[in-house]
Amino acid sequence: MANTAEQPYDVEAIRADFPILHQETRPGVPLVYLDNAASSQKPRQVIEVLDDYYRRYNANVHRGIHKLSEEATAAYEGARVKIKRFINAASKREIIFTRGTTESINLVAQTWGRANLKAGDAVLTTVMEHHSNIVPWQMLAAEKGFTIRYAPLRDDGTLDMDAFRQMLGEGAVKLVAVMHVSNVLGTINPVAEIVRLAHEAGALALVDGAQSIPNMPVDVQQLDADFYAFSGHKMIGPTGIGVLYGKRDLLETMPPWMGGGDMISRVRLDGSTWNELPYKFEAGTPSIAQAVGLGAAVDYLSAVGLDRIQAYEKRLIEYALERLAEVPQLRVYGPHADQKGAVAAFTFANIHPHDLAQMLDVEGIAIRAGHHCAMPLHDYLGIGASARASFYLYNTFSEVDVLIEALYKARKAFSI
Amino acid sequence: MYDMYRENILDHAQNPRHPGILSPADVDHEEHNPLCGDRLRLTLRLDEQNRIKEIAWDGEGCAISQATASMLAEEILGKTVDEVRQITRDEVLELLGIPLTINRLKCALLSLKTLTIGLYGLKEWQKHDDEDDE
Ligand SMILES: Cc1ncc(COP(=O)(O)O)c(C=O)c1O
């Protein structure tokens, strides 16, 4: 990996680390992967760690008194410490391994939420949320009878903070649950301020960090978030692994969710006591290889530098927005580049996003089309679906050009 | 190869020092280690200076956990609770004098955990816990 903080950002050196990028989707058509908000690609440094794990020291963790289990446990717990440092948690016990953002949020809903939310209470969230930060609350609300308030957006796709404050001021809010960065609009929410306001109102704050953690430096202590959730597969790590960060004092008071092995301290037929953090929330054999792989992903991202990745992506999205603006009848949703992650969701004349995605696929370009698990947001925007190009550390300016060219081709095909 | 089962460790495990239960006791606390199924109940009596004047413990489990409990009991007898509070994880591991792998640390530290939580509560133990964060 040729990129270190002292050198200029070398995207070609980064690309060289990602084997999957160097392919043609059909003869003569190179892959242009612009579906990073859905899932990112993996560098060989991560792939090799997975391979090494299965070749050399695959074993169950926390129980075996033999060499392989000791090695697997050390690697699994080592990954936890890497992630603790990566997000600047106060303790590694605040890092709970889950399957991903969705499971992390469900964990909070099923443990803290189930124990604390009741009729008369409110959860305050936003209309821009991913389904994973809406549905778990709706499911619990149906059972417990609390209400959910959805803060609206301004016309530019940013959160309407006046309305947010007002909804918070109406009282009864026990939890504020917001995304850090929108997976559709790219909006970067003022999370530190949101957390502060939540705390002033006596509420806890949960942040969906699925789209922020991969692309920008995040310091959970500085944000003061009570819970912070993210997924490994969106940050060049494996699928099947994610993290719930929670403040330790809070996690200590929360009941466990899933019961089984590893999460207990002592089991008797008349009842059981729970293991300490974080194992209380890690029932069953965890995703060991994936956790170790996530540790390698964190190493890779840290070596390149999240601040540098963010700066590079900013230039890239600025350029992409500029080029997209040239295309007639194409409408991009969300704020300007200075308040936005590297995501561009758009509609193009009357071409359905699915048809557009299909046509771009012929050109080797992978984008996403649909509601991107944010149906309420699309309803709010008054559109059924959108096309979305999302960029990451290995995308290039010339890939933006390939996208624009393909859009013009589509335009011609649809004679618009 | 059998370094882990050096003579003094086996001696402590098989002939534990200060066995039993004090009743009444000033401190009476029990902890478990789910890995090996180790259990340790520790009872203490203190004098007016908060010095540990009597100690007795009862437990079952692997040789590592039982030997450490026995060694630690000898170590802390006569010390004040403030002095006991200063005992670090590494000092306990030094009593054992053998390198331990990650899965065995819990066995070796069960006695310090029981002692610390019994005297000062869970919060105090969490400080020890964080020593291996970095
Ligand atoms: C903002 C946001 N939240 C949550 C998720 C859900 O993540 P996962 O499917 O990895 O649980 C995603 C990704 O799909 C997302 O973009």
Coordinates of C-alpha atoms and ligand atoms in Angstrom, one line a residue:
Chain A
M1 CA 0.0 0.0 0.0
A2 CA 1.8 3.1 -1.2
N3 CA -0.5 5.6 0.6
T4 CA 0.7 7.1 3.8
A5 CA 0.0 10.5 5.3
E6 CA 3.2 12.0 3.9
Q7 CA 2.4 11.3 0.3
P8 CA -0.2 12.7 -2.0
Y9 CA -3.4 10.6 -2.3
D10 CA -2.5 7.9 -4.8
V11 CA -5.8 6.4 -6.0
E12 CA -4.0 4.0 -8.5
A13 CA -2.0 2.5 -5.6
I14 CA -5.2 2.0 -3.7
R15 CA -7.0 0.5 -6.7
A16 CA -4.1 -2.0 -7.0
D17 CA -5.0 -3.4 -3.6
F18 CA -8.6 -4.2 -4.7
P19 CA -8.5 -7.3 -7.0
I20 CA -12.2 -7.2 -7.9
L21 CA -11.9 -3.8 -9.6
H22 CA -9.6 -5.1 -12.3
Q23 CA -12.1 -6.9 -14.4
E24 CA -14.2 -6.5 -17.4
T25 CA -17.9 -7.1 -17.0
R26 CA -17.9 -8.1 -20.7
P27 CA -15.1 -8.2 -23.2
G28 CA -13.7 -4.7 -23.5
V29 CA -15.9 -3.2 -20.8
P30 CA -14.1 -2.5 -17.6
L31 CA -16.0 -2.5 -14.3
V32 CA -17.0 0.9 -12.9
Y33 CA -18.2 0.1 -9.4
L34 CA -20.4 3.0 -8.1
D35 CA -22.5 1.0 -5.6
N36 CA -20.4 1.6 -2.6
A37 CA -23.2 2.8 -0.3
A38 CA -24.8 -0.6 -0.7
S39 CA -21.5 -2.5 -0.1
S40 CA -17.8 -1.8 -0.6
Q41 CA -15.1 -3.9 -2.2
K42 CA -12.3 -5.5 -0.2
P43 CA -8.6 -5.0 -0.5
R44 CA -6.3 -8.1 -0.7
Q45 CA -5.1 -7.1 2.9
V46 CA -8.6 -8.1 4.1
I47 CA -9.0 -11.1 1.9
E48 CA -5.6 -12.5 2.9
V49 CA -6.5 -12.2 6.6
L50 CA -9.7 -14.2 6.0
D51 CA -7.7 -16.8 4.0
D52 CA -5.0 -17.0 6.7
Y53 CA -7.6 -17.4 9.4
Y54 CA -9.2 -20.4 7.8
R55 CA -5.9 -21.9 6.7
R56 CA -4.0 -21.5 9.9
Y57 CA -6.0 -21.0 13.1
N58 CA -9.7 -21.5 12.6
A59 CA -11.3 -22.5 16.0
N60 CA -13.9 -21.4 18.4
V61 CA -13.1 -18.5 20.6
H62 CA -13.2 -18.0 24.4
R63 CA -13.5 -21.7 25.2
G64 CA -10.7 -23.8 23.8
I65 CA -7.6 -24.4 25.8
H66 CA -5.6 -25.2 22.8
K67 CA -3.3 -23.3 20.4
L68 CA -5.8 -22.7 17.6
S69 CA -8.5 -21.4 20.0
E70 CA -6.0 -19.2 21.8
E71 CA -4.9 -17.7 18.5
A72 CA -8.4 -17.2 17.2
T73 CA -9.4 -15.6 20.5
A74 CA -6.4 -13.3 20.5
A75 CA -7.2 -12.3 16.9
Y76 CA -10.9 -11.8 17.6
E77 CA -10.2 -9.7 20.7
G78 CA -7.4 -7.9 18.9
A79 CA -9.9 -6.8 16.3
R80 CA -12.1 -5.4 19.1
V81 CA -9.3 -3.3 20.4
K82 CA -8.5 -2.0 16.9
I83 CA -12.1 -0.9 16.5
K84 CA -12.1 0.7 19.9
R85 CA -9.2 2.8 18.8
F86 CA -10.7 3.5 15.4
I87 CA -13.8 5.2 16.8
N88 CA -12.1 6.3 20.1
A89 CA -14.3 4.4 22.4
A90 CA -13.4 4.6 26.1
S91 CA -13.2 0.9 26.5
K92 CA -13.1 -2.2 24.3
R93 CA -16.0 -3.5 26.3
E94 CA -18.1 -0.9 24.6
I95 CA -17.5 -2.6 21.2
I96 CA -20.2 -5.3 20.7
F97 CA -19.8 -7.4 17.6
T98 CA -23.1 -7.8 15.6
R99 CA -24.0 -8.8 12.1
G100 CA -24.2 -5.2 11.0
T101 CA -26.0 -1.9 11.5
T102 CA -29.4 -3.5 11.3
E103 CA -28.7 -6.0 14.0
S104 CA -27.0 -3.3 16.1
I105 CA -30.1 -1.1 16.1
N106 CA -32.4 -4.0 16.7
L107 CA -30.3 -4.9 19.7
V108 CA -30.8 -1.5 21.2
A109 CA -34.5 -1.7 20.5
Q110 CA -34.9 -5.1 22.0
T111 CA -32.9 -4.5 25.1
W112 CA -32.8 -0.9 26.1
G113 CA -36.0 -0.1 24.2
R114 CA -38.0 -3.0 25.5
A115 CA -36.9 -2.2 29.1
N116 CA -37.4 1.6 28.9
L117 CA -40.0 2.6 26.3
K118 CA -43.6 2.6 27.2
A119 CA -46.9 4.3 26.3
G120 CA -46.7 8.0 26.6
D121 CA -43.0 8.1 25.5
A122 CA -41.7 9.1 22.1
V123 CA -38.8 8.2 19.8
L124 CA -37.7 11.1 17.6
T125 CA -36.1 10.2 14.3
T126 CA -36.1 11.7 10.8
V127 CA -37.9 11.1 7.5
M128 CA -34.5 10.4 5.8
E129 CA -33.7 7.2 7.8
H130 CA -32.9 3.9 6.4
H131 CA -35.5 1.2 7.2
S132 CA -33.2 -0.3 9.7
N133 CA -33.6 2.8 11.9
I134 CA -37.4 3.0 11.4
V135 CA -38.8 -0.5 11.4
P136 CA -37.3 -1.7 14.7
W137 CA -38.9 1.2 16.4
Q138 CA -42.2 0.7 14.7
M139 CA -42.3 -3.0 15.7
L140 CA -41.6 -2.1 19.3
A141 CA -44.0 0.8 19.3
A142 CA -46.8 -1.5 18.1
E143 CA -46.2 -3.6 21.2
K144 CA -45.5 -0.9 23.8
G145 CA -47.7 1.9 22.6
F146 CA -45.1 4.7 22.4
T147 CA -45.1 7.2 19.5
I148 CA -42.5 7.9 16.8
R149 CA -41.9 11.4 15.6
Y150 CA -40.2 12.0 12.2
A151 CA -38.4 15.3 11.8
P152 CA -38.8 16.7 8.3
L153 CA -36.2 18.1 5.8
R154 CA -35.5 21.5 4.3
D155 CA -35.8 21.9 0.6
D156 CA -32.1 21.4 0.1
G157 CA -32.2 17.9 1.7
T158 CA -30.7 18.9 5.0
L159 CA -32.5 18.1 8.3
D160 CA -34.9 20.9 9.4
M161 CA -33.3 21.6 12.7
D162 CA -36.0 24.1 13.8
A163 CA -38.6 21.4 13.3
F164 CA -36.4 18.9 15.0
R165 CA -36.0 21.2 18.1
Q166 CA -39.7 21.8 18.2
M167 CA -40.5 18.1 18.1
L168 CA -38.0 17.5 20.8
G169 CA -39.5 20.4 22.8
E170 CA -42.9 18.8 22.7
G171 CA -41.5 16.5 25.4
A172 CA -41.7 12.8 26.2
V173 CA -38.8 12.0 23.9
K174 CA -36.7 9.2 25.5
L175 CA -34.6 8.4 22.4
V176 CA -33.4 10.3 19.4
A177 CA -32.4 7.9 16.6
V178 CA -30.7 9.6 13.6
M179 CA -28.4 8.6 10.8
H180 CA -25.0 10.4 10.6
V181 CA -24.9 10.4 6.8
S182 CA -27.8 9.7 4.5
N183 CA -27.4 6.8 2.1
V184 CA -29.6 8.6 -0.5
L185 CA -29.2 12.3 -0.1
G186 CA -25.6 12.1 1.2
T187 CA -26.6 14.7 3.8
I188 CA -24.2 14.9 6.7
N189 CA -26.3 15.5 9.8
P190 CA -25.1 17.8 12.6
V191 CA -24.8 14.8 14.9
A192 CA -22.9 16.4 17.7
E193 CA -25.5 19.1 18.0
I194 CA -28.3 16.6 17.7
V195 CA -26.8 14.5 20.6
R196 CA -26.4 17.6 22.7
L197 CA -30.0 18.6 22.2
A198 CA -31.2 15.1 22.9
H199 CA -29.2 15.0 26.2
E200 CA -30.6 18.5 27.2
A201 CA -34.1 17.1 26.6
G202 CA -33.2 14.1 28.8
A203 CA -33.2 11.7 25.9
L204 CA -30.5 9.2 24.8
A205 CA -29.1 9.4 21.3
L206 CA -28.5 6.5 18.9
V207 CA -26.6 7.2 15.7
D208 CA -26.8 5.1 12.5
G209 CA -23.2 5.4 11.4
A210 CA -23.4 2.9 8.4
Q211 CA -22.5 5.7 5.9
S212 CA -20.2 7.8 8.0
I213 CA -17.8 5.3 9.5
P214 CA -16.4 4.2 6.1
N215 CA -15.9 7.8 4.8
M216 CA -14.9 10.1 7.6
P217 CA -13.1 10.2 11.0
V218 CA -15.6 9.5 13.8
D219 CA -14.9 10.0 17.5
V220 CA -17.8 8.6 19.5
Q221 CA -16.6 10.2 22.7
Q222 CA -16.4 13.6 21.0
L223 CA -19.9 13.1 19.5
D224 CA -21.1 11.9 23.0
A225 CA -23.4 9.5 21.3
D226 CA -25.0 6.9 23.6
F227 CA -25.1 4.3 20.8
Y228 CA -23.3 4.2 17.5
A229 CA -24.0 1.5 14.9
F230 CA -22.2 0.4 11.8
S231 CA -21.5 -2.4 9.3
G232 CA -18.2 -4.0 8.3
H233 CA -19.1 -4.6 4.6
K234 CA -19.5 -0.9 3.8
M235 CA -16.0 -0.1 5.1
I236 CA -14.0 -2.6 3.0
G237 CA -14.5 -5.3 5.6
P238 CA -16.4 -8.6 5.3
T239 CA -20.1 -9.2 5.4
G240 CA -21.7 -10.7 8.5
I241 CA -19.9 -8.4 10.9
G242 CA -20.8 -5.0 12.4
V243 CA -20.5 -3.1 15.6
L244 CA -22.7 -1.6 18.2
Y245 CA -20.9 0.9 20.3
G246 CA -22.6 1.8 23.5
K247 CA -21.6 3.8 26.5
R248 CA -20.4 1.3 29.1
D249 CA -22.6 2.5 32.0
L250 CA -25.6 2.2 29.8
L251 CA -24.7 -1.3 28.4
E252 CA -24.2 -2.5 32.0
T253 CA -27.8 -1.7 32.9
M254 CA -29.3 -3.3 29.7
P255 CA -30.7 -6.8 29.8
P256 CA -29.3 -9.2 27.2
W257 CA -31.1 -9.9 24.0
M258 CA -30.3 -13.3 22.6
G259 CA -29.7 -16.1 25.0
G260 CA -27.2 -19.0 24.6
G261 CA -23.6 -19.8 24.9
D262 CA -20.8 -17.2 25.6
M263 CA -23.3 -14.7 27.0
I264 CA -23.8 -16.4 30.4
S265 CA -21.8 -16.3 33.6
R266 CA -23.6 -19.2 35.2
V267 CA -26.5 -21.3 34.1
R268 CA -28.7 -23.3 36.4
L269 CA -32.0 -25.0 35.6
D270 CA -33.8 -22.4 37.8
G271 CA -32.1 -19.4 36.1
S272 CA -28.9 -17.9 34.8
T273 CA -26.7 -14.9 35.3
W274 CA -25.1 -12.9 32.5
N275 CA -21.6 -12.7 31.4
E276 CA -19.8 -9.3 31.5
L277 CA -19.6 -6.9 28.7
P278 CA -19.4 -7.2 25.8
Y279 CA -20.1 -10.9 25.9
K280 CA -23.5 -10.4 27.5
F281 CA -24.6 -9.3 24.0
E282 CA -22.6 -11.8 21.9
A283 CA -24.6 -15.0 22.3
G284 CA -23.4 -18.0 20.4
T285 CA -20.3 -18.4 18.2
P286 CA -19.6 -15.0 16.7
S287 CA -18.4 -14.2 13.2
I288 CA -14.7 -14.8 14.1
A289 CA -13.0 -14.6 10.7
Q290 CA -15.2 -11.6 9.8
A291 CA -14.3 -9.7 12.9
V292 CA -10.6 -10.4 12.3
G293 CA -11.1 -9.2 8.7
L294 CA -12.8 -6.1 10.0
G295 CA -9.8 -5.4 12.1
A296 CA -7.7 -5.6 8.9
A297 CA -10.1 -3.2 7.1
V298 CA -9.7 -0.7 10.0
D299 CA -5.9 -1.0 9.7
Y300 CA -6.1 -0.3 6.0
L301 CA -8.5 2.7 6.3
S302 CA -6.4 4.1 9.1
A303 CA -3.2 3.7 7.1
V304 CA -4.7 5.7 4.2
G305 CA -6.2 8.1 6.7
L306 CA -9.9 8.8 7.1
D307 CA -9.4 12.5 6.8
R308 CA -7.6 12.0 3.5
I309 CA -10.3 9.6 2.2
Q310 CA -12.9 12.2 3.1
A311 CA -11.0 15.0 1.4
Y312 CA -10.5 12.9 -1.7
E313 CA -14.2 11.9 -1.8
K314 CA -15.2 15.5 -1.5
R315 CA -13.3 16.4 -4.6
L316 CA -14.8 13.5 -6.4
I317 CA -18.4 14.3 -5.4
E318 CA -17.9 17.9 -6.3
Y319 CA -16.7 16.9 -9.7
A320 CA -19.5 14.4 -10.1
L321 CA -22.2 16.9 -9.1
E322 CA -20.7 19.4 -11.5
R323 CA -20.8 16.9 -14.4
L324 CA -24.3 15.6 -13.5
A325 CA -25.6 19.2 -13.5
E326 CA -24.6 19.3 -17.2
V327 CA -27.0 16.5 -18.2
P328 CA -30.4 17.9 -19.3
Q329 CA -33.4 16.7 -17.3
L330 CA -31.3 15.0 -14.7
R331 CA -32.1 15.9 -11.1
V332 CA -29.8 15.2 -8.2
Y333 CA -31.3 15.1 -4.7
G334 CA -29.7 16.3 -1.6
P335 CA -27.5 19.2 -0.5
H336 CA -24.4 20.8 -2.1
A337 CA -21.1 19.0 -2.0
D338 CA -19.9 20.8 1.1
Q339 CA -22.7 19.3 3.2
K340 CA -22.7 15.9 1.5
G341 CA -21.0 12.6 1.5
A342 CA -19.9 10.9 -1.8
V343 CA -23.5 9.9 -2.8
A344 CA -25.5 11.2 -5.7
A345 CA -29.1 10.0 -6.0
F346 CA -30.9 11.2 -9.1
T347 CA -33.8 10.9 -11.4
F348 CA -33.4 11.3 -15.2
A349 CA -36.2 12.6 -17.2
N350 CA -38.9 9.9 -17.3
I351 CA -36.5 7.0 -17.5
H352 CA -37.3 4.6 -14.6
P353 CA -34.2 4.1 -12.4
H354 CA -34.3 0.4 -13.0
D355 CA -34.1 0.8 -16.7
L356 CA -31.3 3.3 -16.3
A357 CA -29.4 0.9 -14.0
Q358 CA -29.8 -1.8 -16.6
M359 CA -28.5 0.4 -19.4
L360 CA -25.5 1.5 -17.3
D361 CA -24.8 -2.1 -16.5
V362 CA -24.3 -2.7 -20.2
E363 CA -21.5 -0.1 -20.0
G364 CA -20.0 -1.9 -17.0
I365 CA -21.2 0.6 -14.5
A366 CA -22.7 -0.6 -11.2
I367 CA -25.2 1.8 -9.6
R368 CA -28.2 1.1 -7.5
A369 CA -31.8 1.8 -8.4
G370 CA -34.9 1.7 -6.3
H371 CA -35.8 3.2 -2.9
H372 CA -32.4 2.2 -1.2
C373 CA -34.3 1.0 1.9
A374 CA -35.6 4.5 2.4
M375 CA -39.2 4.4 1.2
P376 CA -40.4 7.1 3.5
L377 CA -37.8 9.4 2.1
H378 CA -38.8 8.7 -1.4
D379 CA -42.4 9.3 -0.5
Y380 CA -41.3 12.5 1.1
L381 CA -39.5 13.6 -2.1
G382 CA -42.5 12.6 -4.1
I383 CA -40.7 10.0 -6.2
G384 CA -41.1 6.3 -6.4
A385 CA -37.5 5.5 -6.9
S386 CA -34.1 7.0 -7.7
A387 CA -30.8 6.0 -9.3
R388 CA -27.8 6.2 -7.0
A389 CA -24.1 6.5 -7.7
S390 CA -22.0 6.3 -4.6
F391 CA -18.2 6.7 -4.5
Y392 CA -15.4 5.4 -2.4
L393 CA -11.7 5.7 -1.8
Y394 CA -10.8 3.8 -5.0
N395 CA -13.1 5.6 -7.5
T396 CA -11.6 7.9 -10.0
F397 CA -12.5 11.1 -11.8
S398 CA -12.4 9.3 -15.1
E399 CA -15.0 6.8 -13.7
V400 CA -17.3 9.9 -13.3
D401 CA -16.7 10.7 -16.9
V402 CA -17.6 7.1 -17.9
L403 CA -20.9 7.5 -16.0
I404 CA -21.7 10.8 -17.6
E405 CA -21.0 9.4 -21.1
A406 CA -23.2 6.4 -20.4
L407 CA -26.0 8.8 -19.2
Y408 CA -25.9 10.6 -22.5
K409 CA -26.1 7.3 -24.3
A410 CA -29.1 6.3 -22.3
R411 CA -30.6 9.7 -23.1
K412 CA -30.2 9.0 -26.8
A413 CA -31.6 5.5 -26.5
F414 CA -34.7 6.9 -24.9
S415 CA -34.7 9.8 -27.4
I416 CA -35.0 12.5 -24.8
Chain B
M1 CA 5.9 -28.0 28.1
Y2 CA 4.3 -28.6 31.5
D3 CA 5.5 -25.2 32.6
M4 CA 2.0 -24.2 33.3
Y5 CA 1.8 -26.9 36.0
R6 CA 5.0 -26.1 37.8
E7 CA 5.4 -27.6 41.2
N8 CA 4.4 -24.6 43.2
I9 CA 1.3 -24.1 41.2
L10 CA 0.2 -27.7 41.6
D11 CA 1.1 -27.5 45.3
H12 CA -1.1 -24.5 45.8
A13 CA -3.9 -26.0 43.8
Q14 CA -3.8 -29.3 45.6
N15 CA -3.1 -27.9 49.1
P16 CA -4.9 -24.5 49.0
R17 CA -3.9 -22.1 51.7
H18 CA -6.7 -20.5 53.8
P19 CA -9.5 -22.8 52.8
G20 CA -13.0 -22.4 54.2
I21 CA -15.6 -19.8 54.8
L22 CA -15.6 -17.2 57.6
S23 CA -19.0 -16.6 59.1
P24 CA -19.8 -13.9 59.9
A25 CA -17.4 -12.0 57.6
D26 CA -16.8 -8.4 56.8
V27 CA -16.5 -9.3 53.1
D28 CA -18.2 -12.3 51.5
H29 CA -18.3 -12.4 47.7
E30 CA -18.5 -15.0 45.0
E31 CA -17.6 -14.8 41.3
H32 CA -17.6 -17.3 38.4
N33 CA -15.6 -17.9 35.3
P34 CA -17.8 -19.3 32.6
L35 CA -14.9 -20.6 30.5
C36 CA -13.7 -23.4 32.9
G37 CA -16.7 -23.3 35.2
D38 CA -14.4 -21.9 38.0
R39 CA -16.2 -20.7 41.1
L40 CA -14.6 -18.7 43.9
R41 CA -16.1 -17.5 47.2
L42 CA -13.9 -15.2 49.2
T43 CA -14.5 -14.2 52.9
L44 CA -12.5 -11.6 54.8
R45 CA -12.4 -10.2 58.3
L46 CA -10.9 -6.8 58.8
D47 CA -9.4 -5.1 61.9
E48 CA -10.0 -1.5 63.0
Q49 CA -7.3 -0.3 60.6
N50 CA -9.0 -2.0 57.7
R51 CA -6.3 -4.6 57.7
I52 CA -7.1 -8.1 56.5
K53 CA -6.8 -10.1 59.7
E54 CA -8.5 -13.3 58.5
I55 CA -9.1 -14.7 55.1
A56 CA -10.8 -17.9 53.9
W57 CA -11.9 -19.0 50.5
D58 CA -13.8 -21.8 48.9
G59 CA -13.9 -22.7 45.3
E60 CA -13.6 -25.2 42.6
G61 CA -12.2 -25.1 39.2
C62 CA -9.0 -25.4 37.2
A63 CA -5.6 -25.6 38.8
I64 CA -4.7 -22.1 37.6
S65 CA -7.7 -20.4 39.2
Q66 CA -7.4 -22.3 42.5
A67 CA -3.6 -21.9 42.7
T68 CA -3.9 -18.1 42.1
A69 CA -6.6 -17.8 44.7
S70 CA -4.4 -19.6 47.2
M71 CA -1.3 -17.5 46.4
L72 CA -3.3 -14.3 46.5
A73 CA -4.8 -15.2 49.9
E74 CA -1.3 -15.5 51.3
E75 CA -0.2 -12.3 49.6
I76 CA -3.0 -10.1 51.0
L77 CA -3.2 -11.4 54.6
G78 CA -2.1 -8.6 56.8
K79 CA -2.4 -5.9 54.2
T80 CA -4.8 -3.0 54.4
V81 CA -7.7 -2.8 51.9
D82 CA -6.0 0.3 50.5
E83 CA -2.9 -1.7 49.8
V84 CA -5.0 -4.5 48.3
R85 CA -6.6 -2.0 46.0
Q86 CA -3.2 -1.2 44.5
I87 CA -2.5 -4.8 43.4
T88 CA -2.4 -4.9 39.6
R89 CA -3.2 -7.7 37.2
D90 CA 0.4 -8.0 36.3
E91 CA 1.4 -8.5 40.0
V92 CA -1.1 -11.4 40.2
L93 CA 0.3 -12.9 37.0
E94 CA 3.8 -12.6 38.5
L95 CA 2.7 -14.6 41.5
L96 CA 2.0 -17.4 39.1
G97 CA 5.2 -16.8 37.3
I98 CA 4.2 -18.4 34.0
P99 CA 3.1 -16.9 30.7
L100 CA -0.6 -17.3 30.1
T101 CA -2.6 -17.4 26.9
I102 CA -5.6 -15.1 26.4
N103 CA -8.2 -17.7 27.3
R104 CA -6.5 -18.6 30.6
L105 CA -6.2 -15.0 31.8
K106 CA -9.7 -15.2 33.1
C107 CA -8.9 -18.2 35.2
A108 CA -5.8 -16.6 36.7
L109 CA -7.6 -13.3 37.4
L110 CA -10.8 -14.7 39.0
S111 CA -9.4 -14.3 42.5
L112 CA -8.3 -10.7 41.9
K113 CA -11.7 -10.1 40.4
T114 CA -13.6 -11.6 43.3
L115 CA -11.4 -9.7 45.8
T116 CA -11.8 -6.4 44.0
I117 CA -15.5 -6.6 43.4
G118 CA -16.0 -7.9 47.0
L119 CA -14.2 -4.9 48.4
Y120 CA -14.9 -2.1 46.0
G121 CA -17.6 -3.1 43.6
L122 CA -17.8 -3.8 39.9
K123 CA -16.6 -0.3 38.9
E124 CA -13.2 -0.8 40.5
W125 CA -12.7 -4.1 38.7
Q126 CA -13.5 -2.4 35.4
K127 CA -10.4 -0.3 35.9
H128 CA -8.3 -3.5 36.0
D129 CA -10.1 -4.8 33.0
D130 CA -9.1 -1.8 30.9
E131 CA -5.5 -2.4 31.6
D132 CA -5.3 -4.7 28.6
D133 CA -7.1 -2.4 26.2
E134 CA -3.9 -1.0 24.7
Ligands
LIG1 C1 -27.7 4.5 6.5 C2 -27.8 3.0 6.5 N1 -28.3 2.4 7.7 C3 -28.3 1.1 7.8 C4 -28.0 0.3 6.8 C5 -28.1 -1.2 7.0 O1 -26.9 -1.8 7.0 P1 -26.8 -3.4 7.0 O2 -27.7 -3.9 5.9 O3 -25.4 -3.7 6.8 O4 -27.3 -3.9 8.4 C6 -27.5 0.8 5.6 C7 -27.1 0.0 4.4 O5 -27.9 -0.7 3.8 C8 -27.5 2.2 5.5 O6 -27.0 2.8 4.3

